[in-house]
Amino acid sequence: MQRFITLIITAIMALSLVGCANRASARVDPSADLKSLKTMHVVKIPNETAGISTLIADDLRRRGYTVSESTEKVSTVDAVVTYVDRWMWDITMYLLELTITIRDAKTEFPMASGNSLHGSLTRKSAPEMVEEVMGNIFNEGKK
Amino acid sequence: MKFRQSITLTCSALLVIGLAGCASSANKDAMVAANLQTLKKHERSVSVRTAGGAETTAMDSSNIADADLKAAIEESIIQSRLFQSVVQGKDGDYDLAVSIVRLDKPIFGLTFTVDMEATWVLVKQSDKSIVLKKSIQSTSTASFSDAAAAVTRLRLAVERAAKANIEQGLQAISGLTL
């Protein structure tokens, strides 16, 4: 039993050592013009409790967009925003990876997307992750 | 007793670090959509561009490198004879741009399910008209029976998701009249 506990603790310690991976990327479809968009709708993942959808909506509002948010898809806006969040535990829970995609509201074609991954040692808070991904997307859109 | 415990501790740490640190990139040969049944074969040339992929580092899990995805798509086109030829640069009759939007991978589990989304855009070079603009989503799994090592299991799931995405993308192109 003692050996088993030792093994589990060691495994967790060792996994935390490899928790320093980092990655941040963004792409914008050449035919997409993010500046021309006026209204967006963030599609909240049902039962998501970390408030990622609200953080994304708030970030977009700061950028001047009119934003709504619900678990339903809406086609009466210029674009819908979807996201995938992956959480990991290392002493406390942290947001390991976040992918945000801005899609054409009618066709759902991805106009722009961004992804950030931060391991335990370089972990960022959820608001910081959202800010990083959205910043990378809109910086890419300016190019 | 303390010596045995510390040996166990050290061996366990090395084992876990080893397992976590030996992630390998998706293999281009495993992503090739072999035996693809195409509706039409286009007597045109095509160039392929890829984006959105990532290199696999020792600290990361299996990713798809842009160059490997490009090679897998080109090989799939050649094997299926979907286009008459694959050319490099911008000299082709058509330009195929494939960009990975999302590659969702699990962290733990016995059966790994990977979701992939990529945009496929085919442009006619002579007038720059878009003949295909499609988002393709694919899902694939790899179970414990496929590979006991988690890193290998994840790589297999990633490769299968990419292969399925390539199959769907090329099938969509084969349905076009160019």
Tab-separated table of N, CA, C and O in Angstrom, chain B residues 70-126:
chain	number	residue	atom	x	y	z
B	70	LYS	N	1.081	18.147	-45.389
B	70	LYS	CA	1.208	18.452	-46.829
B	70	LYS	C	1.644	17.194	-47.593
B	70	LYS	O	1.041	16.840	-48.622
B	71	ALA	N	2.654	16.529	-47.060
B	71	ALA	CA	3.166	15.325	-47.732
B	71	ALA	C	2.095	14.235	-47.795
B	71	ALA	O	1.963	13.535	-48.811
B	72	ALA	N	1.328	14.092	-46.729
B	72	ALA	CA	0.281	13.061	-46.690
B	72	ALA	C	-0.834	13.374	-47.705
B	72	ALA	O	-1.338	12.471	-48.379
B	73	ILE	N	-1.203	14.647	-47.814
B	73	ILE	CA	-2.243	15.034	-48.783
B	73	ILE	C	-1.739	14.810	-50.205
B	73	ILE	O	-2.447	14.263	-51.064
B	74	GLU	N	-0.497	15.229	-50.449
B	74	GLU	CA	0.075	15.061	-51.795
B	74	GLU	C	0.135	13.581	-52.172
B	74	GLU	O	-0.228	13.204	-53.287
B	75	GLU	N	0.582	12.752	-51.238
B	75	GLU	CA	0.690	11.324	-51.519
B	75	GLU	C	-0.694	10.710	-51.751
B	75	GLU	O	-0.864	9.841	-52.623
B	76	SER	N	-1.683	11.176	-50.990
B	76	SER	CA	-3.052	10.674	-51.170
B	76	SER	C	-3.592	11.039	-52.554
B	76	SER	O	-4.273	10.232	-53.196
B	77	ILE	N	-3.270	12.266	-52.993
B	77	ILE	CA	-3.713	12.703	-54.331
B	77	ILE	C	-3.034	11.869	-55.415
B	77	ILE	O	-3.678	11.426	-56.381
B	78	ILE	N	-1.746	11.634	-55.219
B	78	ILE	CA	-0.991	10.849	-56.211
B	78	ILE	C	-1.532	9.420	-56.282
B	78	ILE	O	-1.789	8.887	-57.365
B	79	GLN	N	-1.724	8.802	-55.124
B	79	GLN	CA	-2.187	7.405	-55.097
B	79	GLN	C	-3.602	7.263	-55.673
B	79	GLN	O	-3.918	6.287	-56.338
B	80	SER	N	-4.461	8.242	-55.381
B	80	SER	CA	-5.846	8.151	-55.853
B	80	SER	C	-5.998	8.669	-57.282
B	80	SER	O	-7.044	8.471	-57.895
B	81	ARG	N	-4.950	9.372	-57.771
B	81	ARG	CA	-4.967	9.998	-59.096
B	81	ARG	C	-6.128	10.993	-59.223
B	81	ARG	O	-6.743	11.120	-60.291
B	82	LEU	N	-6.417	11.652	-58.119
B	82	LEU	CA	-7.496	12.645	-58.114
B	82	LEU	C	-7.172	13.791	-59.064
B	82	LEU	O	-8.043	14.287	-59.782
B	83	PHE	N	-5.907	14.229	-59.038
B	83	PHE	CA	-5.429	15.206	-60.006
B	83	PHE	C	-4.356	14.539	-60.867
B	83	PHE	O	-3.720	13.581	-60.437
B	84	GLN	N	-4.165	15.093	-62.046
B	84	GLN	CA	-3.176	14.515	-62.960
B	84	GLN	C	-1.760	14.602	-62.379
B	84	GLN	O	-0.974	13.681	-62.516
B	85	SER	N	-1.493	15.747	-61.715
B	85	SER	CA	-0.164	15.893	-61.121
B	85	SER	C	-0.215	16.832	-59.921
B	85	SER	O	-1.124	17.666	-59.790
B	86	VAL	N	0.779	16.659	-59.063
B	86	VAL	CA	0.949	17.548	-57.910
B	86	VAL	C	2.210	18.351	-58.166
B	86	VAL	O	3.268	17.782	-58.432
B	87	VAL	N	2.083	19.669	-58.112
B	87	VAL	CA	3.250	20.518	-58.365
B	87	VAL	C	3.568	21.344	-57.121
B	87	VAL	O	2.727	21.529	-56.248
B	88	GLN	N	4.809	21.826	-57.069
B	88	GLN	CA	5.220	22.677	-55.962
B	88	GLN	C	5.150	24.138	-56.414
B	88	GLN	O	5.286	24.431	-57.591
B	89	GLY	N	4.928	25.034	-55.485
B	89	GLY	CA	4.858	26.448	-55.837
B	89	GLY	C	3.480	26.820	-56.350
B	89	GLY	O	2.488	26.190	-56.009
B	90	LYS	N	3.439	27.858	-57.183
B	90	LYS	CA	2.141	28.367	-57.626
B	90	LYS	C	1.870	28.076	-59.099
B	90	LYS	O	1.090	28.772	-59.752
B	91	ASP	N	2.524	27.069	-59.626
B	91	ASP	CA	2.389	26.782	-61.056
B	91	ASP	C	1.251	25.808	-61.374
B	91	ASP	O	1.041	25.468	-62.530
B	92	GLY	N	0.526	25.366	-60.378
B	92	GLY	CA	-0.553	24.418	-60.626
B	92	GLY	C	-1.802	25.086	-61.169
B	92	GLY	O	-1.977	26.304	-61.054
B	93	ASP	N	-2.665	24.288	-61.767
B	93	ASP	CA	-3.957	24.823	-62.229
B	93	ASP	C	-4.824	25.212	-61.031
B	93	ASP	O	-5.625	26.135	-61.094
B	94	TYR	N	-4.665	24.470	-59.955
B	94	TYR	CA	-5.457	24.728	-58.742
B	94	TYR	C	-4.530	24.792	-57.532
B	94	TYR	O	-3.471	24.161	-57.504
B	95	ASP	N	-4.966	25.569	-56.546
B	95	ASP	CA	-4.202	25.695	-55.303
B	95	ASP	C	-5.087	25.185	-54.163
B	95	ASP	O	-6.187	25.695	-53.946
B	96	LEU	N	-4.604	24.173	-53.463
B	96	LEU	CA	-5.365	23.599	-52.351
B	96	LEU	C	-4.722	24.044	-51.038
B	96	LEU	O	-3.549	23.737	-50.781
B	97	ALA	N	-5.482	24.775	-50.233
B	97	ALA	CA	-4.970	25.235	-48.933
B	97	ALA	C	-5.740	24.527	-47.822
B	97	ALA	O	-6.960	24.662	-47.727
B	98	VAL	N	-5.026	23.781	-47.024
B	98	VAL	CA	-5.647	23.058	-45.909
B	98	VAL	C	-5.071	23.602	-44.608
B	98	VAL	O	-3.847	23.654	-44.437
B	99	SER	N	-5.950	24.011	-43.715
B	99	SER	CA	-5.492	24.609	-42.471
B	99	SER	C	-6.165	23.954	-41.273
B	99	SER	O	-7.395	23.868	-41.213
B	100	ILE	N	-5.358	23.490	-40.349
B	100	ILE	CA	-5.911	22.862	-39.140
B	100	ILE	C	-6.436	23.960	-38.217
B	100	ILE	O	-5.701	24.877	-37.843
B	101	VAL	N	-7.712	23.855	-37.887
B	101	VAL	CA	-8.341	24.845	-37.013
B	101	VAL	C	-8.305	24.349	-35.566
B	101	VAL	O	-8.097	25.114	-34.633
B	102	ARG	N	-8.490	23.069	-35.390
B	102	ARG	CA	-8.673	22.512	-34.044
B	102	ARG	C	-8.181	21.077	-34.033
B	102	ARG	O	-8.453	20.319	-34.957
B	103	LEU	N	-7.437	20.722	-33.008
B	103	LEU	CA	-7.026	19.335	-32.799
B	103	LEU	C	-7.188	19.051	-31.309
B	103	LEU	O	-6.317	19.382	-30.505
B	104	ASP	N	-8.341	18.497	-30.962
B	104	ASP	CA	-8.662	18.251	-29.551
B	104	ASP	C	-8.191	16.871	-29.147
B	104	ASP	O	-8.654	15.861	-29.684
B	105	LYS	N	-7.293	16.853	-28.168
B	105	LYS	CA	-6.714	15.578	-27.728
B	105	LYS	C	-6.976	15.386	-26.239
B	105	LYS	O	-6.885	16.348	-25.478
B	106	PRO	N	-7.254	14.154	-25.844
B	106	PRO	CA	-7.456	13.902	-24.412
B	106	PRO	C	-6.122	13.878	-23.666
B	106	PRO	O	-5.059	13.732	-24.286
B	107	ILE	N	-6.194	13.992	-22.370
B	107	ILE	CA	-4.976	13.957	-21.560
B	107	ILE	C	-4.791	12.575	-20.933
B	107	ILE	O	-3.702	12.045	-20.897
B	108	PHE	N	-5.897	12.023	-20.441
B	108	PHE	CA	-5.844	10.701	-19.817
B	108	PHE	C	-6.882	9.791	-20.452
B	108	PHE	O	-7.787	10.256	-21.140
B	109	GLY	N	-6.769	8.510	-20.186
B	109	GLY	CA	-7.814	7.577	-20.590
B	109	GLY	C	-7.254	6.310	-21.205
B	109	GLY	O	-6.094	6.257	-21.595
B	110	LEU	N	-8.107	5.298	-21.283
B	110	LEU	CA	-7.708	4.052	-21.932
B	110	LEU	C	-7.986	4.137	-23.426
B	110	LEU	O	-7.205	3.682	-24.245
B	111	THR	N	-9.130	4.719	-23.761
B	111	THR	CA	-9.457	4.946	-25.170
B	111	THR	C	-9.339	6.438	-25.456
B	111	THR	O	-9.996	7.249	-24.809
B	112	PHE	N	-8.486	6.782	-26.386
B	112	PHE	CA	-8.273	8.190	-26.728
B	112	PHE	C	-9.113	8.553	-27.959
B	112	PHE	O	-9.021	7.891	-28.994
B	113	THR	N	-9.900	9.598	-27.819
B	113	THR	CA	-10.673	10.107	-28.953
B	113	THR	C	-10.131	11.480	-29.332
B	113	THR	O	-10.013	12.360	-28.476
B	114	VAL	N	-9.788	11.634	-30.589
B	114	VAL	CA	-9.233	12.903	-31.090
B	114	VAL	C	-10.207	13.512	-32.093
B	114	VAL	O	-10.686	12.824	-32.996
B	115	ASP	N	-10.510	14.787	-31.894
B	115	ASP	CA	-11.368	15.531	-32.827
B	115	ASP	C	-10.501	16.513	-33.602
B	115	ASP	O	-9.698	17.230	-33.007
B	116	MET	N	-10.690	16.520	-34.899
B	116	MET	CA	-9.906	17.430	-35.739
B	116	MET	C	-10.832	18.214	-36.657
B	116	MET	O	-11.816	17.679	-37.164
B	117	GLU	N	-10.527	19.485	-36.824
B	117	GLU	CA	-11.264	20.305	-37.791
B	117	GLU	C	-10.248	21.026	-38.659
B	117	GLU	O	-9.279	21.596	-38.153
B	118	ALA	N	-10.461	20.976	-39.949
B	118	ALA	CA	-9.562	21.670	-40.883
B	118	ALA	C	-10.384	22.325	-41.977
B	118	ALA	O	-11.437	21.807	-42.366
B	119	THR	N	-9.904	23.462	-42.441
B	119	THR	CA	-10.579	24.126	-43.559
B	119	THR	C	-9.891	23.709	-44.859
B	119	THR	O	-8.665	23.642	-44.922
B	120	TRP	N	-10.691	23.425	-45.848
B	120	TRP	CA	-10.189	23.032	-47.174
B	120	TRP	C	-10.658	24.073	-48.185
B	120	TRP	O	-11.872	24.254	-48.369
B	121	VAL	N	-9.721	24.751	-48.792
B	121	VAL	CA	-10.061	25.780	-49.779
B	121	VAL	C	-9.318	25.466	-51.078
B	121	VAL	O	-8.084	25.385	-51.093
B	122	LEU	N	-10.080	25.293	-52.143
B	122	LEU	CA	-9.492	25.008	-53.449
B	122	LEU	C	-9.749	26.203	-54.371
B	122	LEU	O	-10.906	26.601	-54.561
B	123	VAL	N	-8.669	26.766	-54.878
B	123	VAL	CA	-8.778	27.972	-55.707
B	123	VAL	C	-8.259	27.681	-57.112
B	123	VAL	O	-7.195	27.073	-57.278
B	124	LYS	N	-9.029	28.126	-58.105
B	124	LYS	CA	-8.583	28.013	-59.499
B	124	LYS	C	-7.598	29.142	-59.755
B	124	LYS	O	-7.930	30.325	-59.566
B	125	GLN	N	-6.383	28.794	-60.143
B	125	GLN	CA	-5.311	29.786	-60.223
B	125	GLN	C	-5.528	30.818	-61.341
B	125	GLN	O	-5.150	31.970	-61.192
B	126	SER	N	-6.169	30.406	-62.439
B	126	SER	CA	-6.282	31.309	-63.589
B	126	SER	C	-7.131	32.543	-63.285
B	126	SER	O	-6.797	33.650	-63.702
